[in-house]
Tab-separated table of C-alpha atoms in Angstrom:
chain	number	residue	atom	x	y	z
A	584	MET	CA	0.000	0.035	-0.068
A	585	SER	CA	1.521	3.466	-1.007
A	586	GLU	CA	2.352	5.716	1.878
A	587	PHE	CA	-0.082	8.598	2.565
A	588	ARG	CA	0.927	12.108	2.750
A	589	TYR	CA	0.083	13.621	6.133
A	590	LEU	CA	-1.160	17.295	6.418
A	591	GLU	CA	-2.182	19.025	9.629
A	592	THR	CA	-3.347	22.508	8.728
A	593	GLY	CA	-4.842	23.775	11.995
A	594	ALA	CA	-7.963	26.078	12.231
A	595	ASN	CA	-8.894	28.082	9.093
A	596	PRO	CA	-11.997	29.815	7.788
A	597	ALA	CA	-14.609	27.506	6.026
A	598	SER	CA	-14.036	28.664	2.507
A	599	PHE	CA	-10.302	27.921	2.799
A	600	ASN	CA	-10.953	24.485	4.391
A	601	MET	CA	-13.198	23.434	1.664
A	602	GLY	CA	-10.976	25.042	-1.043
A	603	LEU	CA	-7.969	23.045	0.283
A	604	ASP	CA	-9.981	19.738	0.220
A	605	GLU	CA	-10.678	20.388	-3.388
A	606	ALA	CA	-7.098	21.447	-4.193
A	607	VAL	CA	-5.828	18.272	-2.515
A	608	LEU	CA	-8.215	16.136	-4.590
A	609	GLU	CA	-6.811	17.837	-7.761
A	610	SER	CA	-3.165	17.181	-6.703
A	611	VAL	CA	-3.854	13.519	-5.955
A	612	ALA	CA	-5.749	13.170	-9.224
A	613	SER	CA	-2.881	14.644	-11.267
A	614	GLY	CA	-0.174	12.619	-9.445
A	615	ALA	CA	1.359	15.834	-8.071
A	616	ALA	CA	0.818	14.498	-4.487
A	617	ALA	CA	0.454	11.089	-2.882
A	618	PRO	CA	-2.938	10.037	-1.389
A	619	THR	CA	-3.508	12.391	1.477
A	620	LEU	CA	-4.772	12.464	5.016
A	621	ARG	CA	-5.399	15.907	6.331
A	622	LEU	CA	-6.506	16.921	9.841
A	623	TYR	CA	-7.956	20.397	10.554
A	624	ALA	CA	-10.253	22.631	12.453
A	625	TRP	CA	-12.463	25.705	11.744
A	626	ARG	CA	-11.938	29.223	12.842
A	627	PRO	CA	-14.309	31.011	13.105
A	628	SER	CA	-16.917	28.376	13.839
A	629	ALA	CA	-18.803	27.466	10.766
A	630	VAL	CA	-21.946	25.820	9.405
A	631	SER	CA	-21.272	23.584	6.406
A	632	ILE	CA	-24.267	22.272	4.344
A	633	GLY	CA	-24.460	19.399	2.114
A	634	TYR	CA	-24.197	19.884	-1.639
A	635	PHE	CA	-27.998	19.090	-2.123
A	636	GLN	CA	-29.250	21.090	0.804
A	637	GLY	CA	-31.285	24.241	0.541
A	638	LEU	CA	-29.459	27.140	2.189
A	639	HIS	CA	-32.500	28.778	3.502
A	640	ASP	CA	-34.031	25.477	4.687
A	641	GLU	CA	-31.096	24.725	6.934
A	642	VAL	CA	-29.223	27.886	8.098
A	643	ASP	CA	-30.431	30.968	10.093
A	644	LEU	CA	-28.107	33.316	8.152
A	645	GLY	CA	-29.018	36.396	10.336
A	646	ARG	CA	-27.969	34.552	13.502
A	647	CYS	CA	-24.796	33.319	11.766
A	648	ALA	CA	-23.856	36.906	10.756
A	649	GLU	CA	-24.598	38.111	14.345
A	650	LEU	CA	-22.419	35.404	15.831
A	651	GLY	CA	-19.627	35.624	13.153
A	652	VAL	CA	-20.183	32.025	12.116
A	653	ASP	CA	-19.073	31.186	8.566
A	654	VAL	CA	-21.405	29.488	6.237
A	655	VAL	CA	-20.250	27.197	3.394
A	656	ARG	CA	-21.753	24.643	0.924
A	657	ARG	CA	-19.662	21.561	0.627
A	658	LEU	CA	-18.617	19.530	-2.513
A	659	THR	CA	-20.041	16.529	-0.685
A	660	GLY	CA	-23.704	15.599	0.029
A	661	GLY	CA	-25.014	14.912	3.525
A	662	GLY	CA	-26.430	17.103	6.189
A	663	ALA	CA	-25.745	20.422	7.812
A	664	VAL	CA	-22.948	20.446	10.430
A	665	PHE	CA	-22.043	23.004	13.010
A	666	HIS	CA	-18.262	23.019	13.273
A	667	ALA	CA	-17.139	24.269	16.622
A	668	ASP	CA	-15.413	22.011	19.168
A	669	GLU	CA	-14.272	19.253	16.786
A	670	LEU	CA	-11.527	17.612	14.807
A	671	THR	CA	-12.148	17.343	11.026
A	672	TYR	CA	-10.336	15.049	8.640
A	673	SER	CA	-10.281	14.615	4.929
A	674	LEU	CA	-8.914	11.671	3.033
A	675	VAL	CA	-8.261	11.671	-0.699
A	676	ALA	CA	-7.090	8.590	-2.614
A	677	PRO	CA	-7.497	7.162	-6.187
A	678	GLU	CA	-10.782	5.278	-6.693
A	679	SER	CA	-8.509	2.208	-7.462
A	680	HIS	CA	-7.290	2.242	-3.721
A	681	ALA	CA	-8.662	-0.527	-1.518
A	682	LEU	CA	-10.358	2.127	0.649
A	683	ALA	CA	-12.510	3.228	-2.323
A	684	ARG	CA	-13.476	-0.198	-3.577
A	685	GLY	CA	-16.417	-2.392	-2.962
A	686	GLY	CA	-19.182	0.180	-3.545
A	687	LEU	CA	-19.995	3.334	-1.564
A	688	LEU	CA	-21.157	1.875	1.697
A	689	ALA	CA	-18.156	-0.450	1.963
A	690	SER	CA	-15.826	2.472	1.196
A	691	TYR	CA	-17.567	4.518	4.051
A	692	ARG	CA	-17.002	1.608	6.269
A	693	SER	CA	-13.342	1.310	5.260
A	694	ILE	CA	-12.469	4.910	5.730
A	695	CYS	CA	-14.450	5.238	8.892
A	696	SER	CA	-12.242	2.524	10.384
A	697	GLY	CA	-9.600	5.240	10.640
A	698	VAL	CA	-12.018	7.318	12.728
A	699	ILE	CA	-12.700	4.283	14.967
A	700	ALA	CA	-8.993	3.631	15.314
A	701	GLY	CA	-8.411	7.271	16.254
A	702	LEU	CA	-11.153	7.125	18.769
A	703	ALA	CA	-9.687	3.906	20.155
A	704	ARG	CA	-6.431	5.694	20.740
A	705	LEU	CA	-8.297	8.154	22.901
A	706	GLY	CA	-9.914	5.348	24.820
A	707	VAL	CA	-13.358	5.463	23.140
A	708	ALA	CA	-14.887	2.282	21.871
A	709	ALA	CA	-16.904	3.095	18.717
A	710	GLU	CA	-18.519	1.399	15.752
A	711	PHE	CA	-19.585	2.209	12.163
A	712	ALA	CA	-23.230	3.131	11.950
A	713	PRO	CA	-24.512	2.948	8.276
A	714	LEU	CA	-24.860	4.943	6.225
A	715	ASN	CA	-22.171	7.321	7.178
A	716	ASP	CA	-21.827	7.790	10.991
A	717	VAL	CA	-19.576	6.527	13.712
A	718	CYS	CA	-21.298	5.902	17.114
A	719	SER	CA	-20.244	4.977	20.579
A	720	GLY	CA	-22.803	3.541	23.005
A	721	GLY	CA	-25.476	4.168	20.347
A	722	LYS	CA	-24.719	7.869	20.239
A	723	LYS	CA	-23.188	9.572	17.207
A	724	LEU	CA	-19.685	10.988	17.674
A	725	SER	CA	-18.786	11.421	13.974
A	726	GLY	CA	-20.499	12.263	10.667
A	727	ASN	CA	-18.783	11.528	7.253
A	728	ALA	CA	-19.466	12.548	3.747
A	729	GLN	CA	-17.890	11.223	0.535
A	730	THR	CA	-17.785	12.076	-3.057
A	731	ARG	CA	-15.828	10.915	-6.154
A	732	LYS	CA	-14.325	13.270	-8.647
A	733	LEU	CA	-11.391	13.178	-11.161
A	734	GLY	CA	-10.954	9.509	-10.472
A	735	CYS	CA	-10.397	9.970	-6.726
A	736	VAL	CA	-12.463	9.551	-3.596
A	737	LEU	CA	-12.674	12.432	-1.173
A	738	GLN	CA	-14.155	11.663	2.209
A	739	HIS	CA	-14.246	14.223	5.022
A	740	GLY	CA	-15.837	13.923	8.331
A	741	THR	CA	-16.058	15.512	11.722
A	742	VAL	CA	-15.273	14.145	15.147
A	743	LEU	CA	-17.115	15.783	17.900
A	744	LEU	CA	-14.730	16.749	20.802
A	745	GLY	CA	-17.534	18.736	22.610
A	746	VAL	CA	-21.140	19.201	21.693
A	747	ASP	CA	-23.510	22.104	22.506
A	748	PRO	CA	-27.031	21.412	21.029
A	749	GLU	CA	-28.321	24.869	22.056
A	750	ALA	CA	-25.454	26.625	20.091
A	751	MET	CA	-26.137	24.260	17.267
A	752	PHE	CA	-29.842	25.144	17.007
A	753	SER	CA	-29.137	28.756	17.343
A	754	VAL	CA	-27.573	28.715	13.802
A	755	LEU	CA	-29.416	25.748	12.214
A	756	LYS	CA	-33.032	26.221	11.335
A	757	VAL	CA	-35.708	23.797	12.627
A	758	PRO	CA	-38.873	23.076	10.601
A	759	ASP	CA	-41.002	24.285	13.499
A	760	GLU	CA	-39.812	26.649	16.218
A	761	LYS	CA	-42.342	25.027	18.655
A	762	LEU	CA	-40.487	21.856	18.192
A	763	LYS	CA	-37.036	23.406	18.993
A	764	GLY	CA	-36.988	22.168	22.649
A	765	LYS	CA	-37.814	18.637	21.543
A	766	LEU	CA	-35.130	18.695	18.828
A	767	ILE	CA	-32.521	19.818	21.292
A	768	ALA	CA	-33.605	16.980	23.655
A	769	ASP	CA	-33.322	14.533	20.660
A	770	VAL	CA	-29.836	15.717	19.809
A	771	LYS	CA	-28.855	15.320	23.424
A	772	ALA	CA	-30.088	11.769	23.370
A	773	ARG	CA	-28.646	10.798	19.926
A	774	VAL	CA	-25.306	12.706	19.811
A	775	SER	CA	-22.473	12.679	22.183
A	776	SER	CA	-18.736	13.891	22.170
A	777	VAL	CA	-15.401	12.535	22.981
A	778	SER	CA	-15.166	14.706	26.048
A	779	ALA	CA	-18.561	13.597	27.236
A	780	VAL	CA	-17.793	9.820	26.776
A	781	LEU	CA	-14.438	10.147	28.522
A	782	GLY	CA	-15.577	12.489	31.319
A	783	ARG	CA	-12.699	14.886	30.654
A	784	SER	CA	-12.018	17.688	28.201
A	785	VAL	CA	-10.231	16.436	25.050
A	786	GLY	CA	-8.894	19.306	22.892
A	787	TYR	CA	-7.812	19.480	19.159
A	788	THR	CA	-4.080	18.903	19.850
A	789	GLU	CA	-4.591	15.758	21.779
A	790	ALA	CA	-7.145	14.498	19.243
A	791	VAL	CA	-4.805	15.259	16.310
A	792	GLU	CA	-2.107	12.888	17.792
A	793	ALA	CA	-4.569	10.147	18.335
A	794	PHE	CA	-6.061	10.405	14.904
A	795	LYS	CA	-2.746	10.582	13.210
A	796	LEU	CA	-1.769	7.351	14.874
A	797	GLY	CA	-5.156	5.751	14.282
A	798	PHE	CA	-5.390	6.503	10.617
A	799	GLU	CA	-1.691	5.360	10.289
A	800	THR	CA	-2.744	1.869	11.348
A	801	ILE	CA	-5.476	1.644	8.663
A	802	LEU	CA	-3.420	3.326	5.931
A	803	GLY	CA	-0.516	1.134	6.236
A	804	GLY	CA	1.797	4.090	6.707
A	805	LEU	CA	1.702	7.849	7.039
A	806	GLY	CA	4.434	10.249	5.845
A	807	GLU	CA	6.101	12.839	8.050
A	808	PRO	CA	3.971	15.933	8.699
A	809	ALA	CA	4.132	18.043	5.584
A	810	GLU	CA	2.830	21.424	4.259
A	811	PRO	CA	0.418	21.843	1.435
A	812	LEU	CA	2.254	22.293	-1.823
A	813	GLU	CA	2.643	25.947	-2.767
A	814	ASP	CA	0.550	25.485	-5.903
A	815	GLU	CA	-2.037	23.596	-3.898
A	816	ARG	CA	-2.347	26.493	-1.416
A	817	ALA	CA	-2.800	29.003	-4.318
A	818	ARG	CA	-5.463	26.818	-5.818
A	819	ALA	CA	-7.144	26.462	-2.408
A	820	LEU	CA	-7.291	30.220	-2.074
A	821	ALA	CA	-8.681	30.472	-5.625
A	822	HIS	CA	-11.363	27.874	-4.927
A	823	ALA	CA	-12.187	29.583	-1.672
A	824	ARG	CA	-12.582	32.862	-3.465
A	825	GLU	CA	-14.379	31.754	-6.601
A	826	ARG	CA	-16.505	29.016	-5.229
A	827	PHE	CA	-16.786	28.492	-1.564
A	828	ALA	CA	-17.005	32.144	-0.497
A	829	ASN	CA	-19.188	33.004	-3.519
A	830	GLY	CA	-22.872	33.583	-2.778
A	831	ASP	CA	-23.988	31.974	-6.037
A	832	TRP	CA	-22.446	28.744	-4.921
A	833	THR	CA	-23.613	28.935	-1.295
A	834	SER	CA	-27.184	29.654	-2.316
A	835	LYS	CA	-27.268	27.377	-5.381
A	836	ARG	CA	-30.070	25.321	-3.770
B	141	MET	CA	-49.704	24.413	-9.422
B	142	THR	CA	-47.138	24.102	-6.887
B	143	GLY	CA	-46.618	22.027	-3.636
B	144	SER	CA	-43.950	20.715	-1.427
B	145	TYR	CA	-43.055	17.593	0.542
B	146	ILE	CA	-40.752	17.035	3.454
B	147	GLY	CA	-40.104	13.480	4.833
B	148	LYS	CA	-37.687	10.805	5.496
B	149	PRO	CA	-38.180	7.760	3.123
B	150	ALA	CA	-37.660	4.351	4.836
B	151	GLY	CA	-33.866	3.716	4.959
B	152	GLY	CA	-33.205	7.074	3.296
B	153	LYS	CA	-32.162	10.591	4.199
B	154	LEU	CA	-34.274	13.649	4.705
B	155	LEU	CA	-35.937	14.783	1.416
B	156	ARG	CA	-37.577	17.988	0.428
B	157	LEU	CA	-39.280	18.203	-2.923
B	158	SER	CA	-40.756	21.360	-4.313
B	159	LEU	CA	-42.838	20.679	-7.315
B	160	GLU	CA	-44.492	22.991	-9.864
B	161	TRP	CA	-46.674	21.302	-12.469
B	162	GLU	CA	-49.213	22.183	-15.084
B	163	GLY	CA	-51.674	19.893	-16.996
B	164	GLY	CA	-50.120	16.835	-15.327
B	165	ALA	CA	-46.582	17.615	-16.503
B	166	VAL	CA	-43.672	18.823	-14.338
B	167	VAL	CA	-42.658	22.437	-14.919
B	168	ARG	CA	-39.959	22.443	-12.257
B	169	ALA	CA	-38.809	19.885	-9.589
B	170	ALA	CA	-36.384	21.098	-6.909
B	171	ILE	CA	-34.939	18.133	-4.939
B	172	ARG	CA	-33.098	19.076	-1.662
B	173	GLY	CA	-32.002	17.082	1.259
B	174	ASP	CA	-29.127	15.416	3.088
B	175	PHE	CA	-28.668	12.558	0.704
B	176	PHE	CA	-25.590	11.725	-1.415
B	177	ALA	CA	-25.154	11.526	-5.140
B	178	HIS	CA	-22.146	11.695	-7.444
B	179	PRO	CA	-21.322	13.028	-9.836
B	180	GLU	CA	-23.171	15.809	-8.291
B	181	GLU	CA	-23.380	17.763	-11.549
B	182	GLY	CA	-25.049	14.748	-13.164
B	183	PHE	CA	-27.760	14.902	-10.494
B	184	ASP	CA	-28.193	18.630	-11.142
B	185	GLU	CA	-28.781	17.827	-14.861
B	186	ALA	CA	-31.070	14.903	-14.233
B	187	GLU	CA	-33.121	17.097	-11.948
B	188	ALA	CA	-33.432	19.821	-14.600
B	189	ALA	CA	-34.337	17.166	-17.136
B	190	LEU	CA	-37.548	16.416	-15.209
B	191	ALA	CA	-39.220	19.497	-16.638
B	192	GLY	CA	-41.857	18.356	-19.209
B	193	THR	CA	-42.209	14.808	-17.864
B	194	PRO	CA	-45.586	13.607	-16.711
B	195	VAL	CA	-45.716	13.857	-12.909
B	196	ALA	CA	-47.042	10.270	-12.857
B	197	ARG	CA	-43.846	9.133	-14.528
B	198	ILE	CA	-41.350	11.327	-12.593
B	199	ALA	CA	-39.667	8.266	-10.871
B	200	GLU	CA	-38.974	6.378	-14.113
B	201	THR	CA	-37.837	9.537	-15.905
B	202	PHE	CA	-35.518	10.484	-13.024
B	203	ALA	CA	-34.017	6.942	-12.893
B	204	ARG	CA	-33.433	7.042	-16.632
B	205	GLU	CA	-31.834	10.562	-16.568
B	206	LEU	CA	-29.527	9.538	-13.575
B	207	SER	CA	-28.522	6.360	-15.127
B	208	ALA	CA	-27.767	8.070	-18.489
B	209	ARG	CA	-25.266	10.215	-16.514
B	210	GLY	CA	-23.842	7.379	-14.432
B	211	VAL	CA	-25.110	8.936	-11.147
B	212	GLU	CA	-24.856	6.883	-8.070
B	213	LEU	CA	-27.271	7.665	-5.171
B	214	LEU	CA	-27.023	6.909	-1.385
B	215	GLY	CA	-29.928	7.748	0.964
B	216	LEU	CA	-32.338	8.464	-1.890
B	217	SER	CA	-34.060	6.591	-4.721
B	218	PRO	CA	-35.998	7.694	-7.820
B	219	ALA	CA	-38.996	5.821	-6.201
B	220	ASP	CA	-38.763	8.262	-3.190
B	221	ILE	CA	-39.193	11.160	-5.567
B	222	GLY	CA	-42.157	9.421	-7.345
B	223	ALA	CA	-43.759	8.815	-3.898
B	224	ALA	CA	-43.081	12.542	-2.782
B	225	ALA	CA	-44.514	13.819	-5.998
B	226	SER	CA	-47.713	11.680	-5.659
B	227	SER	CA	-48.133	12.804	-2.224
B	228	ILE	CA	-47.866	16.459	-3.293
B	229	VAL	CA	-50.415	16.104	-6.155
B	230	ALA	CA	-52.759	14.044	-3.856
B	231	SER	CA	-52.798	16.647	-1.124
B	232	ARG	CA	-53.362	19.481	-3.553
B	233	ALA	CA	-56.109	17.523	-5.161
B	234	ALA	CA	-57.735	16.967	-1.625
B	235	GLU	CA	-57.408	20.757	-1.024
B	236	ASP	CA	-58.983	21.565	-4.296
B	237	GLY	CA	-61.912	19.074	-3.808
B	238	GLY	CA	-60.595	16.550	-6.309
B	239	GLU	CA	-59.910	19.012	-9.185
B	240	GLY	CA	-56.223	19.477	-8.890
B	241	GLY	CA	-53.351	17.281	-9.935
B	242	SER	CA	-53.696	16.760	-13.619
């Protein structure tokens, strides 16, 4: 199995984060870079919505503006995510790679095994929950989204280090305001976080180490920490500007 | 006529369908939700190609248009779109005392 490139890019604005995932996809597709695992976070906090979601269905834009929360539409499908206290990963590999084979569901399961291995390093026992979640004790700790472009698979996902349903529903829309209390109670019942499971606060830096080692075991090797290629960073900024921070893209549905 | 549907098909993801139709044919169908499909652009095109198709045949048209573009779905099926469209038309027909829908 070829060695994966390892990037840890810290916390960045939403449009840059999504722009860099796309730029990495292009680099792996062209052969300019090896298959890549990237770990990152979001500053400011952000809401990302799935490619097929309606912006105005999902996001309270006024509240996001008041709170300084970024809003971005992803390249991938899936649901709306409030990115605050979490670790995010993205993995890009050619579609011929073992992690991408066997159909979509099998591929989700394969790549999510890296998330499960990372959680195990932190002392959290977790399992894959189809279609695209990772759960511990029946509660969701991680949501994942995959697409395929340019002959490559891109899967990115979040690992909740802490969770605050009230903050989440202050920026995400609910179908009926009267049901907000119930929805918050539902999320508390269905969603947990690494810190809640372990009964201690787990921050980004600790999680990065654990997930680097966890993914390394399923990838069969991980290169030394690297920086994005110069050209990759430039393309990430261009994608951020032209697509991910562009209102036409954000409101396309 | 216009109508919309929000629901979670069995085994699927949340689906929102906004439908505009006239004389039994689709004028515009907007499909939103937290499902997955790739290539995404192929899905966009298949969705746009629903214009003009009879509402009653929306599922098979959508299946054909997706297949022609090699689109793979997860958490959504063409049958879900057919069921959602039928539900929109039926509820509009009920509101209109049986006159609506075609």
